mmCIF file of C-alpha atoms in Angstrom:
data_model
loop_
_atom_site.group_PDB
_atom_site.id
_atom_site.type_symbol
_atom_site.label_atom_id
_atom_site.label_comp_id
_atom_site.label_asym_id
_atom_site.label_seq_id
_atom_site.Cartn_x
_atom_site.Cartn_y
_atom_site.Cartn_z
ATOM 1 C CA UNK J 891 85.178 103.174 95.096
ATOM 2 C CA UNK J 892 87.681 101.101 93.211
ATOM 3 C CA UNK J 893 89.782 98.648 95.171
ATOM 4 C CA UNK J 894 93.255 97.136 94.824
ATOM 5 C CA UNK J 895 94.197 94.190 97.042
ATOM 6 C CA UNK J 896 97.536 92.602 97.847
ATOM 7 C CA UNK J 897 98.729 90.048 100.333
ATOM 8 C CA UNK J 898 100.617 91.615 103.208
ATOM 9 C CA UNK J 899 103.776 89.567 103.378
ATOM 10 C CA UNK J 900 106.018 87.262 101.348
ATOM 11 C CA UNK J 901 109.198 85.536 102.443
ATOM 12 C CA UNK J 902 111.608 83.833 100.042
ATOM 13 C CA UNK J 903 115.166 82.542 100.049
ATOM 14 C CA UNK J 904 117.914 84.331 98.166
ATOM 15 C CA UNK J 905 118.156 82.999 94.618
ATOM 16 C CA UNK J 906 114.540 81.817 94.486
ATOM 17 C CA UNK J 907 111.841 83.517 92.428
ATOM 18 C CA UNK J 908 109.326 85.787 94.141
ATOM 19 C CA UNK J 909 105.785 86.239 92.923
ATOM 20 C CA UNK J 910 103.749 89.131 94.287
ATOM 21 C CA UNK J 911 100.071 89.154 93.417
ATOM 22 C CA UNK J 912 97.520 91.932 93.109
ATOM 23 C CA UNK J 913 93.816 92.022 92.272
ATOM 24 C CA UNK J 914 91.832 95.078 91.249
ATOM 25 C CA UNK J 915 88.194 95.861 90.632
ATOM 26 C CA UNK J 916 88.230 98.729 88.128
ATOM 27 C CA UNK J 917 87.353 97.272 84.735
ATOM 28 C CA UNK J 918 88.412 100.537 83.069
ATOM 29 C CA UNK J 919 91.976 100.312 84.384
ATOM 30 C CA UNK J 920 94.335 101.384 81.637
ATOM 31 C CA UNK J 921 97.732 101.457 83.281
ATOM 32 C CA UNK J 922 98.934 99.136 86.039
ATOM 33 C CA UNK J 923 102.095 99.813 87.976
ATOM 34 C CA UNK J 924 104.481 98.198 90.387
ATOM 35 C CA UNK J 925 106.271 100.499 92.810
ATOM 36 C CA UNK J 926 109.044 99.582 95.264
ATOM 37 C CA UNK J 927 109.514 101.272 98.623
ATOM 38 C CA UNK J 928 112.730 100.748 100.547
ATOM 39 C CA UNK J 929 112.846 101.550 104.288
ATOM 40 C CA UNK J 930 112.616 105.271 105.009
ATOM 41 C CA UNK J 931 112.264 106.197 101.357
ATOM 42 C CA UNK J 932 109.604 107.207 98.879
ATOM 43 C CA UNK J 933 108.183 104.985 96.180
ATOM 44 C CA UNK J 934 110.101 104.208 93.010
ATOM 45 C CA UNK J 935 108.441 102.973 89.855
ATOM 46 C CA UNK J 936 109.707 99.490 88.997
ATOM 47 C CA UNK J 937 107.659 98.733 85.936
ATOM 48 C CA UNK J 938 104.243 99.215 84.414
ATOM 49 C CA UNK J 939 101.982 97.519 81.902
ATOM 50 C CA UNK J 940 99.236 98.789 79.648
ATOM 51 C CA UNK J 941 95.914 97.016 79.851
ATOM 52 C CA UNK J 942 96.196 95.818 76.240
ATOM 53 C CA UNK J 943 99.249 93.725 77.138
ATOM 54 C CA UNK J 944 99.407 90.302 78.788
ATOM 55 C CA UNK J 945 103.025 90.269 79.776
ATOM 56 C CA UNK J 946 106.008 92.535 80.098
ATOM 57 C CA UNK J 947 109.561 91.492 80.866
ATOM 58 C CA UNK J 948 112.314 93.785 82.067
ATOM 59 C CA UNK J 949 115.531 92.043 83.121
ATOM 60 C CA UNK J 950 114.684 90.083 86.305
ATOM 61 C CA UNK J 951 111.134 91.410 86.425
ATOM 62 C CA UNK J 952 108.144 89.822 84.685
ATOM 63 C CA UNK J 953 104.690 91.345 84.918
ATOM 64 C CA UNK J 954 101.681 89.205 84.030
ATOM 65 C CA UNK J 955 98.216 90.658 83.522
ATOM 66 C CA UNK J 956 95.014 88.627 83.419
ATOM 67 C CA UNK J 957 92.356 91.170 82.500
ATOM 68 C CA UNK J 958 89.507 88.694 82.683
ATOM 69 C CA UNK J 959 90.272 87.919 86.331
ATOM 70 C CA UNK J 960 91.626 91.449 87.039
ATOM 71 C CA UNK J 961 94.804 89.901 88.377
ATOM 72 C CA UNK J 962 98.292 91.345 88.147
ATOM 73 C CA UNK J 963 101.499 89.674 89.269
ATOM 74 C CA UNK J 964 105.135 90.660 89.592
ATOM 75 C CA UNK J 965 107.734 87.939 89.350
ATOM 76 C CA UNK J 966 111.280 88.682 90.471
ATOM 77 C CA UNK J 967 113.766 86.102 89.239
ATOM 78 C CA UNK J 968 116.892 85.244 91.257
ATOM 79 C CA UNK J 969 115.694 87.321 94.227
ATOM 80 C CA UNK J 970 118.456 89.116 96.089
ATOM 81 C CA UNK J 971 118.603 90.515 99.628
ATOM 82 C CA UNK J 972 118.541 93.988 98.066
ATOM 83 C CA UNK J 973 115.058 93.203 96.758
ATOM 84 C CA UNK J 974 113.725 93.228 100.336
ATOM 85 C CA UNK J 975 111.205 96.084 100.366
ATOM 86 C CA UNK J 976 107.497 96.844 100.194
ATOM 87 C CA UNK J 977 105.971 96.452 96.750
ATOM 88 C CA UNK J 978 102.873 98.375 95.793
ATOM 89 C CA UNK J 979 100.522 97.609 92.978
ATOM 90 C CA UNK J 980 98.653 100.629 91.576
ATOM 91 C CA UNK J 981 96.194 101.272 88.789
ATOM 92 C CA UNK J 982 94.717 104.192 86.939
ATOM 93 C CA UNK J 983 92.166 104.574 84.190
ATOM 94 C CA UNK J 984 92.665 106.711 81.100
ATOM 95 C CA UNK J 985 89.994 109.159 82.224
ATOM 96 C CA UNK J 986 91.160 109.243 85.853
ATOM 97 C CA UNK J 987 93.501 112.166 85.370
ATOM 98 C CA UNK J 988 96.576 110.201 86.376
ATOM 99 C CA UNK J 989 95.137 109.515 89.837
ATOM 100 C CA UNK J 990 96.502 106.246 91.152
ATOM 101 C CA UNK J 991 94.704 103.767 93.376
ATOM 102 C CA UNK J 992 97.230 101.814 95.428
ATOM 103 C CA UNK J 993 97.081 98.420 97.037
ATOM 104 C CA UNK J 994 98.114 98.086 100.664
ATOM 105 C CA UNK J 995 101.591 96.867 99.765
ATOM 106 C CA UNK J 996 103.347 93.502 100.083
ATOM 107 C CA UNK J 997 106.399 93.319 102.300
ATOM 108 C CA UNK J 998 108.989 91.056 100.656
ATOM 109 C CA UNK J 999 111.597 89.564 102.942
ATOM 110 C CA UNK J 1000 114.544 87.802 101.321
ATOM 111 C CA UNK J 1001 116.442 85.407 103.567
ATOM 112 C CA UNK J 1002 120.109 84.674 102.809
ATOM 113 C CA UNK R 1063 119.280 116.986 88.268
ATOM 114 C CA UNK R 1064 115.556 117.517 88.529
ATOM 115 C CA UNK R 1065 114.032 116.270 91.749
ATOM 116 C CA UNK R 1066 111.156 116.412 94.190
ATOM 117 C CA UNK R 1067 111.831 117.399 97.787
ATOM 118 C CA UNK R 1068 109.777 117.511 100.942
ATOM 119 C CA UNK R 1069 110.344 119.426 104.145
ATOM 120 C CA UNK R 1070 110.536 118.917 106.973
ATOM 121 C CA UNK R 1071 111.432 115.203 106.934
ATOM 122 C CA UNK R 1072 110.223 114.782 110.488
ATOM 123 C CA UNK R 1073 107.788 116.917 112.470
ATOM 124 C CA UNK R 1074 106.273 116.610 115.922
ATOM 125 C CA UNK R 1075 103.396 118.911 116.767
ATOM 126 C CA UNK R 1076 100.552 119.229 119.230
ATOM 127 C CA UNK R 1077 96.866 118.701 118.716
ATOM 128 C CA UNK R 1078 95.137 121.823 117.439
ATOM 129 C CA UNK R 1079 98.188 123.460 115.872
ATOM 130 C CA UNK R 1080 98.359 124.424 112.226
ATOM 131 C CA UNK R 1081 101.059 122.563 110.301
ATOM 132 C CA UNK R 1082 102.294 123.057 106.740
ATOM 133 C CA UNK R 1083 104.291 120.438 104.871
ATOM 134 C CA UNK R 1084 106.255 121.632 101.866
ATOM 135 C CA UNK R 1085 106.647 119.894 98.514
ATOM 136 C CA UNK R 1086 108.846 121.268 95.745
ATOM 137 C CA UNK R 1087 109.566 119.748 92.328
ATOM 138 C CA UNK R 1088 111.921 120.961 89.638
ATOM 139 C CA UNK R 1089 110.619 118.884 86.723
ATOM 140 C CA UNK R 1090 108.034 121.479 85.719
ATOM 141 C CA UNK R 1091 105.345 118.800 86.070
ATOM 142 C CA UNK R 1092 101.750 119.966 85.891
ATOM 143 C CA UNK R 1093 100.340 117.229 88.132
ATOM 144 C CA UNK R 1094 101.103 117.117 91.842
ATOM 145 C CA UNK R 1095 99.670 114.843 94.520
ATOM 146 C CA UNK R 1096 99.676 114.399 98.287
ATOM 147 C CA UNK R 1097 99.258 110.960 99.867
ATOM 148 C CA UNK R 1098 99.340 109.636 103.376
ATOM 149 C CA UNK R 1099 100.701 106.201 104.172
ATOM 150 C CA UNK R 1100 99.345 104.222 107.100
ATOM 151 C CA UNK R 1101 99.792 100.594 108.070
ATOM 152 C CA UNK R 1102 97.111 98.459 106.513
ATOM 153 C CA UNK R 1103 95.922 101.213 104.153
ATOM 154 C CA UNK R 1104 98.730 101.620 101.676
ATOM 155 C CA UNK R 1105 98.783 105.114 100.178
ATOM 156 C CA UNK R 1106 95.631 107.195 100.173
ATOM 157 C CA UNK R 1107 95.183 110.341 98.125
ATOM 158 C CA UNK R 1108 94.589 113.537 100.106
ATOM 159 C CA UNK R 1109 94.602 116.331 97.487
ATOM 160 C CA UNK R 1110 95.876 116.799 93.974
ATOM 161 C CA UNK R 1111 96.457 119.538 91.443
ATOM 162 C CA UNK R 1112 96.645 119.567 87.651
ATOM 163 C CA UNK R 1113 98.178 123.007 87.395
ATOM 164 C CA UNK R 1114 98.484 126.483 88.869
ATOM 165 C CA UNK R 1115 95.353 127.569 90.731
ATOM 166 C CA UNK R 1116 93.846 124.088 90.350
ATOM 167 C CA UNK R 1117 93.224 121.938 93.454
ATOM 168 C CA UNK R 1118 91.015 118.897 93.984
ATOM 169 C CA UNK R 1119 89.981 116.739 96.924
ATOM 170 C CA UNK R 1120 91.104 113.157 97.141
ATOM 171 C CA UNK R 1121 89.833 110.208 99.112
ATOM 172 C CA UNK R 1122 90.846 111.506 102.578
ATOM 173 C CA UNK R 1123 90.796 115.305 102.292
ATOM 174 C CA UNK R 1124 88.981 116.234 105.524
ATOM 175 C CA UNK R 1125 91.205 118.375 107.748
ATOM 176 C CA UNK R 1126 93.693 119.155 104.953
ATOM 177 C CA UNK R 1127 94.039 121.925 102.394
ATOM 178 C CA UNK R 1128 96.438 122.717 99.542
ATOM 179 C CA UNK R 1129 97.177 125.690 97.351
ATOM 180 C CA UNK R 1130 98.982 125.881 93.995
ATOM 181 C CA UNK R 1131 100.349 129.346 93.309
ATOM 182 C CA UNK R 1132 103.156 128.156 91.014
ATOM 183 C CA UNK R 1133 104.135 125.038 89.102
ATOM 184 C CA UNK R 1134 106.884 123.925 91.482
ATOM 185 C CA UNK R 1135 105.141 123.890 94.874
ATOM 186 C CA UNK R 1136 102.110 122.241 96.472
ATOM 187 C CA UNK R 1137 102.144 122.879 100.243
ATOM 188 C CA UNK R 1138 99.829 120.745 102.379
ATOM 189 C CA UNK R 1139 98.250 122.433 105.406
ATOM 190 C CA UNK R 1140 96.665 120.750 108.383
ATOM 191 C CA UNK R 1141 94.396 123.484 109.742
ATOM 192 C CA UNK R 1142 94.074 122.010 113.243
ATOM 193 C CA UNK R 1143 96.213 118.922 113.666
ATOM 194 C CA UNK R 1144 94.589 115.825 115.156
ATOM 195 C CA UNK R 1145 96.195 112.621 116.465
ATOM 196 C CA UNK R 1146 94.491 110.733 113.617
ATOM 197 C CA UNK R 1147 96.707 112.706 111.234
ATOM 198 C CA UNK R 1148 99.862 111.086 112.579
ATOM 199 C CA UNK R 1149 101.209 109.452 109.445
ATOM 200 C CA UNK R 1150 103.886 109.502 106.773
ATOM 201 C CA UNK R 1151 103.064 111.987 104.016
ATOM 202 C CA UNK R 1152 104.292 111.654 100.444
ATOM 203 C CA UNK R 1153 104.201 114.193 97.694
ATOM 204 C CA UNK R 1154 104.371 113.108 94.051
ATOM 205 C CA UNK R 1155 104.392 114.736 90.641
ATOM 206 C CA UNK R 1156 103.779 113.588 87.103
ATOM 207 C CA UNK R 1157 103.248 114.853 83.579
ATOM 208 C CA UNK R 1158 100.256 113.981 81.445
ATOM 209 C CA UNK R 1159 97.940 110.992 81.414
ATOM 210 C CA UNK R 1160 99.428 107.721 82.588
ATOM 211 C CA UNK R 1161 102.771 109.323 83.247
ATOM 212 C CA UNK R 1162 105.000 107.941 85.964
ATOM 213 C CA UNK R 1163 104.472 109.554 89.339
ATOM 214 C CA UNK R 1164 107.746 110.567 90.985
ATOM 215 C CA UNK R 1165 107.668 110.512 94.761
ATOM 216 C CA UNK R 1166 109.389 112.648 97.332
ATOM 217 C CA UNK R 1167 111.194 111.070 100.313
ATOM 218 C CA UNK R 1168 108.265 111.582 102.685
ATOM 219 C CA UNK R 1169 107.545 113.554 105.855
ATOM 220 C CA UNK R 1170 106.892 111.692 109.090
ATOM 221 C CA UNK R 1171 104.371 113.709 111.109
ATOM 222 C CA UNK R 1172 103.535 112.946 114.727
ATOM 223 C CA UNK R 1173 100.637 114.740 116.385
ATOM 224 C CA UNK R 1174 100.698 114.477 120.184
#
């Protein structure tokens, strides 16, 4: 089946930028998502990008998509302690009926 | 406000018992999904439904069943609980293709 891979852990200092990376194998991926999960809570959609885009910026968040390498990244500028959470990359294809394939999640720890 | 709820939030049961986890959404979404979250695996799809009377198996459906008798609810049943089904279970709903999936708060199930 299709696969989505993420590194397990990232630690940064408050105020620095964080970059969380994700690779996927499905060449028919149409939508790519970043979800955030805070402790004891469900997942919340942070941002998403269509496969015909290279970049999307939303306030402190920048998503970069390299379709050739099937690589997706999430950059968080001026990282705050409140950004500490698990971040999940997910993808779906147009004909996949809105079924998402998730990566294993990257735990971001922000040190003061 | 529209929302998606899960109950119970925590459940401890014994091996072999039947367990039903409830999921209820008030957005009138057609699509509903059940995932389980385990360390090292991210979220894996158990079952999903695109509408009333429609149910489909996901990646890890063995030992689980769902039914969709109305738009709002998709209960997940473990017919005979096993220790391998100890996990955190998330329900989600969405509308249409590529639509954001909204997640419930999760149910932590422990099978002893």
